[in-house]
Amino acid sequence: MNLNNKKIILGSNSPRRKELLAGLDIEFTVDTGNNFEEAYDPSTPIEQIPEVLSEGKSFGFHRELADDEILITSDTLVICGDRVMGKPHSREEAIEMLECLSGREHKVITAITIRDKKGHITSSDTAIVHFNKLSHSEIEYYIDTYKPYDKAGAYGIQEWIGYAGISKIEGSYFTIMGLPVHLVYKVLLEVTK
């Protein structure tokens, strides 16, 4: 991919996002300096929350971008019914989230914002995940073994629970993991023309 000598910055310390962006075979640095407080107006439509948060992270970046820099930020939310699930704050909250997801389908929406000195593009992708019914002991095993406190919805599809608990996905696996790389690639092609 020809980036026309642009320097790519990933504004996330998520190991999964680093791994996924690296999969595009582009060089990038990670800079997580940010002044954004992750909050949104309660009247924001649920489907738009990830875009609002992704843009907030982009514009909350701790410094001005240089002419040759492109910043990538992202946000992922799990939506079960009308409940929005971010990262769990405790073991109890993680258990409660997985009990809610167990035996049903839910949406995972990941938004990206790609910004340079000239402007920004924000876009999102949605995937549907179908969970098998999980027992309480399976949920506890997963949480105690994998400690998914840095993951929206309290799970990582690439971990044990994805192997044992997910029967079907509709959409991009990478969107569920936290970075819709097909969108990143498409937008980077547009902004580096």
Short mmCIF file of N, CA, C and O in Angstrom, two decimals, residues 115-178:
data_model
loop_
_atom_site.label_atom_id
_atom_site.label_comp_id
_atom_site.label_asym_id
_atom_site.label_seq_id
_atom_site.Cartn_x
_atom_site.Cartn_y
_atom_site.Cartn_z
N ARG A 115 -7.97 10.76 10.51
CA ARG A 115 -7.88 12.22 10.45
C ARG A 115 -6.47 12.66 10.09
O ARG A 115 -5.49 12.08 10.55
N ASP A 116 -6.41 13.70 9.24
CA ASP A 116 -5.15 14.38 8.98
C ASP A 116 -5.40 15.88 9.09
O ASP A 116 -6.46 16.30 9.54
N LYS A 117 -4.43 16.68 8.68
CA LYS A 117 -4.57 18.15 8.81
C LYS A 117 -5.72 18.69 7.97
O LYS A 117 -6.28 19.74 8.28
N LYS A 118 -6.08 17.98 6.90
CA LYS A 118 -7.09 18.49 5.98
C LYS A 118 -8.52 18.16 6.39
O LYS A 118 -9.46 18.81 5.97
N GLY A 119 -8.69 17.12 7.20
CA GLY A 119 -10.05 16.74 7.57
C GLY A 119 -10.08 15.34 8.18
O GLY A 119 -9.04 14.78 8.53
N HIS A 120 -11.29 14.81 8.29
CA HIS A 120 -11.42 13.48 8.88
C HIS A 120 -12.58 12.73 8.23
O HIS A 120 -13.49 13.34 7.66
N ILE A 121 -12.49 11.41 8.31
CA ILE A 121 -13.57 10.53 7.85
C ILE A 121 -13.87 9.57 9.00
O ILE A 121 -12.96 8.95 9.55
N THR A 122 -15.14 9.50 9.37
CA THR A 122 -15.58 8.56 10.39
C THR A 122 -16.57 7.60 9.74
O THR A 122 -17.46 8.02 9.00
N SER A 123 -16.37 6.32 10.01
CA SER A 123 -17.23 5.30 9.42
C SER A 123 -17.35 4.16 10.43
O SER A 123 -16.51 4.02 11.30
N SER A 124 -18.41 3.37 10.29
CA SER A 124 -18.55 2.25 11.22
C SER A 124 -19.02 1.00 10.50
O SER A 124 -19.53 1.07 9.37
N ASP A 125 -18.84 -0.12 11.15
CA ASP A 125 -19.23 -1.40 10.60
C ASP A 125 -19.93 -2.19 11.70
O ASP A 125 -19.55 -2.11 12.87
N THR A 126 -20.94 -2.95 11.31
CA THR A 126 -21.73 -3.72 12.27
C THR A 126 -21.65 -5.21 11.95
O THR A 126 -21.73 -5.60 10.78
N ALA A 127 -21.50 -6.01 12.98
CA ALA A 127 -21.53 -7.46 12.84
C ALA A 127 -22.54 -8.00 13.86
O ALA A 127 -22.78 -7.39 14.90
N ILE A 128 -23.11 -9.13 13.54
CA ILE A 128 -24.06 -9.80 14.44
C ILE A 128 -23.40 -11.08 14.94
O ILE A 128 -22.87 -11.86 14.15
N VAL A 129 -23.45 -11.28 16.26
CA VAL A 129 -22.83 -12.45 16.88
C VAL A 129 -23.92 -13.28 17.56
O VAL A 129 -24.75 -12.74 18.29
N HIS A 130 -23.90 -14.59 17.30
CA HIS A 130 -24.85 -15.51 17.91
C HIS A 130 -24.13 -16.32 18.98
O HIS A 130 -23.18 -17.05 18.66
N PHE A 131 -24.58 -16.17 20.22
CA PHE A 131 -23.98 -16.90 21.34
C PHE A 131 -24.78 -18.14 21.67
O PHE A 131 -26.02 -18.10 21.70
N ASN A 132 -24.09 -19.24 21.95
CA ASN A 132 -24.73 -20.41 22.53
C ASN A 132 -25.12 -20.08 23.98
O ASN A 132 -24.62 -19.13 24.56
N LYS A 133 -25.98 -20.91 24.54
CA LYS A 133 -26.31 -20.79 25.96
C LYS A 133 -25.08 -21.20 26.75
O LYS A 133 -24.51 -22.26 26.52
N LEU A 134 -24.64 -20.35 27.65
CA LEU A 134 -23.47 -20.63 28.49
C LEU A 134 -23.92 -20.86 29.93
O LEU A 134 -24.78 -20.14 30.42
N SER A 135 -23.31 -21.83 30.58
CA SER A 135 -23.63 -22.06 31.98
C SER A 135 -22.92 -21.02 32.84
O SER A 135 -21.96 -20.38 32.40
N HIS A 136 -23.39 -20.87 34.06
CA HIS A 136 -22.76 -19.92 34.98
C HIS A 136 -21.29 -20.30 35.21
O HIS A 136 -20.41 -19.43 35.25
N SER A 137 -21.01 -21.59 35.32
CA SER A 137 -19.63 -22.02 35.57
C SER A 137 -18.74 -21.76 34.34
O SER A 137 -17.57 -21.42 34.49
N GLU A 138 -19.28 -21.88 33.13
CA GLU A 138 -18.51 -21.54 31.93
C GLU A 138 -18.18 -20.06 31.89
O GLU A 138 -17.05 -19.67 31.56
N ILE A 139 -19.17 -19.24 32.24
CA ILE A 139 -18.96 -17.78 32.27
C ILE A 139 -17.89 -17.43 33.31
O ILE A 139 -16.97 -16.66 33.03
N GLU A 140 -17.99 -18.01 34.49
CA GLU A 140 -16.99 -17.75 35.53
C GLU A 140 -15.60 -18.23 35.11
O GLU A 140 -14.61 -17.54 35.34
N TYR A 141 -15.54 -19.40 34.49
CA TYR A 141 -14.26 -19.93 34.01
C TYR A 141 -13.61 -18.92 33.05
O TYR A 141 -12.44 -18.59 33.17
N TYR A 142 -14.40 -18.47 32.09
CA TYR A 142 -13.87 -17.55 31.08
C TYR A 142 -13.37 -16.25 31.73
O TYR A 142 -12.24 -15.82 31.48
N ILE A 143 -14.18 -15.66 32.58
CA ILE A 143 -13.81 -14.38 33.21
C ILE A 143 -12.59 -14.55 34.10
O ILE A 143 -11.66 -13.73 34.06
N ASP A 144 -12.55 -15.60 34.89
CA ASP A 144 -11.42 -15.80 35.80
C ASP A 144 -10.13 -16.17 35.07
O ASP A 144 -9.04 -15.83 35.52
N THR A 145 -10.25 -16.83 33.92
CA THR A 145 -9.06 -17.25 33.17
C THR A 145 -8.56 -16.14 32.25
O THR A 145 -7.36 -15.91 32.15
N TYR A 146 -9.47 -15.44 31.58
CA TYR A 146 -9.08 -14.49 30.54
C TYR A 146 -9.18 -13.01 30.94
O TYR A 146 -8.68 -12.16 30.23
N LYS A 147 -9.85 -12.74 32.06
CA LYS A 147 -9.95 -11.37 32.60
C LYS A 147 -10.28 -10.34 31.51
O LYS A 147 -9.47 -9.46 31.20
N PRO A 148 -11.47 -10.41 30.93
CA PRO A 148 -11.80 -9.58 29.77
C PRO A 148 -12.27 -8.16 30.13
O PRO A 148 -13.24 -7.65 29.57
N TYR A 149 -11.56 -7.52 31.05
CA TYR A 149 -12.02 -6.21 31.53
C TYR A 149 -11.68 -5.07 30.58
O TYR A 149 -12.16 -3.96 30.75
N ASP A 150 -10.88 -5.35 29.55
CA ASP A 150 -10.55 -4.31 28.58
C ASP A 150 -11.32 -4.51 27.27
O ASP A 150 -10.97 -3.96 26.25
N LYS A 151 -12.40 -5.31 27.34
CA LYS A 151 -13.14 -5.65 26.12
C LYS A 151 -14.62 -5.29 26.25
O LYS A 151 -15.26 -5.64 27.23
N ALA A 152 -15.14 -4.63 25.23
CA ALA A 152 -16.57 -4.31 25.20
C ALA A 152 -17.37 -5.60 25.26
O ALA A 152 -17.05 -6.58 24.59
N GLY A 153 -18.41 -5.61 26.10
CA GLY A 153 -19.25 -6.80 26.23
C GLY A 153 -18.62 -7.91 27.05
O GLY A 153 -19.17 -8.98 27.17
N ALA A 154 -17.43 -7.66 27.59
CA ALA A 154 -16.72 -8.60 28.48
C ALA A 154 -16.27 -9.88 27.78
O ALA A 154 -16.20 -10.93 28.39
N TYR A 155 -16.00 -9.79 26.47
CA TYR A 155 -15.45 -10.98 25.82
C TYR A 155 -14.60 -10.60 24.62
O TYR A 155 -14.77 -9.55 24.02
N GLY A 156 -13.68 -11.51 24.30
CA GLY A 156 -12.89 -11.41 23.08
C GLY A 156 -13.18 -12.62 22.21
O GLY A 156 -13.00 -13.76 22.65
N ILE A 157 -13.63 -12.38 20.99
CA ILE A 157 -14.03 -13.48 20.11
C ILE A 157 -12.86 -14.42 19.80
O ILE A 157 -13.04 -15.60 19.53
N GLN A 158 -11.62 -13.89 19.89
CA GLN A 158 -10.43 -14.69 19.57
C GLN A 158 -9.97 -15.55 20.74
O GLN A 158 -9.00 -16.27 20.63
N GLU A 159 -10.70 -15.50 21.86
CA GLU A 159 -10.34 -16.26 23.05
C GLU A 159 -11.25 -17.48 23.20
O GLU A 159 -12.12 -17.73 22.37
N TRP A 160 -11.09 -18.22 24.31
CA TRP A 160 -11.82 -19.46 24.56
C TRP A 160 -13.31 -19.32 24.29
O TRP A 160 -13.93 -20.18 23.66
N ILE A 161 -13.89 -18.23 24.74
CA ILE A 161 -15.34 -18.06 24.61
C ILE A 161 -15.77 -18.02 23.15
O ILE A 161 -16.85 -18.47 22.79
N GLY A 162 -14.92 -17.49 22.29
CA GLY A 162 -15.22 -17.47 20.85
C GLY A 162 -15.25 -18.87 20.26
O GLY A 162 -16.07 -19.19 19.41
N TYR A 163 -14.32 -19.71 20.73
CA TYR A 163 -14.27 -21.09 20.26
C TYR A 163 -15.44 -21.90 20.79
O TYR A 163 -16.05 -22.68 20.06
N ALA A 164 -15.74 -21.74 22.06
CA ALA A 164 -16.74 -22.58 22.72
C ALA A 164 -18.15 -22.02 22.69
O ALA A 164 -19.11 -22.77 22.72
N GLY A 165 -18.27 -20.70 22.63
CA GLY A 165 -19.58 -20.10 22.86
C GLY A 165 -20.26 -19.43 21.69
O GLY A 165 -21.42 -19.06 21.78
N ILE A 166 -19.55 -19.25 20.58
CA ILE A 166 -20.15 -18.51 19.47
C ILE A 166 -20.48 -19.47 18.33
O ILE A 166 -19.60 -20.17 17.82
N SER A 167 -21.76 -19.50 17.95
CA SER A 167 -22.20 -20.45 16.94
C SER A 167 -22.18 -19.86 15.53
O SER A 167 -22.07 -20.59 14.55
N LYS A 168 -22.28 -18.52 15.43
CA LYS A 168 -22.38 -17.92 14.10
C LYS A 168 -22.07 -16.44 14.19
O LYS A 168 -22.41 -15.80 15.19
N ILE A 169 -21.42 -15.92 13.14
CA ILE A 169 -21.28 -14.46 13.04
C ILE A 169 -21.75 -14.03 11.66
O ILE A 169 -21.60 -14.76 10.68
N GLU A 170 -22.35 -12.85 11.60
CA GLU A 170 -22.74 -12.25 10.33
C GLU A 170 -21.97 -10.93 10.24
O GLU A 170 -22.17 -10.04 11.06
N GLY A 171 -21.07 -10.84 9.26
CA GLY A 171 -20.26 -9.64 9.14
C GLY A 171 -18.79 -9.96 9.37
O GLY A 171 -18.38 -11.12 9.34
N SER A 172 -18.01 -8.92 9.60
CA SER A 172 -16.56 -9.07 9.71
C SER A 172 -16.11 -9.51 11.10
O SER A 172 -16.43 -8.87 12.11
N TYR A 173 -15.34 -10.58 11.13
CA TYR A 173 -14.72 -11.07 12.36
C TYR A 173 -13.86 -9.96 12.98
O TYR A 173 -13.81 -9.78 14.19
N PHE A 174 -13.18 -9.19 12.11
CA PHE A 174 -12.27 -8.15 12.60
C PHE A 174 -13.01 -6.97 13.24
O PHE A 174 -12.52 -6.35 14.16
N THR A 175 -14.22 -6.71 12.76
CA THR A 175 -15.06 -5.70 13.40
C THR A 175 -15.35 -6.11 14.84
O THR A 175 -15.30 -5.29 15.75
N ILE A 176 -15.64 -7.39 15.03
CA ILE A 176 -15.92 -7.91 16.37
C ILE A 176 -14.67 -7.84 17.24
O ILE A 176 -14.73 -7.53 18.42
N MET A 177 -13.52 -8.09 16.64
CA MET A 177 -12.25 -8.02 17.38
C MET A 177 -11.89 -6.59 17.76
O MET A 177 -11.12 -6.37 18.68
N GLY A 178 -12.41 -5.60 17.03
CA GLY A 178 -12.17 -4.22 17.43
C GLY A 178 -11.61 -3.28 16.39
O GLY A 178 -11.38 -2.10 16.67
#
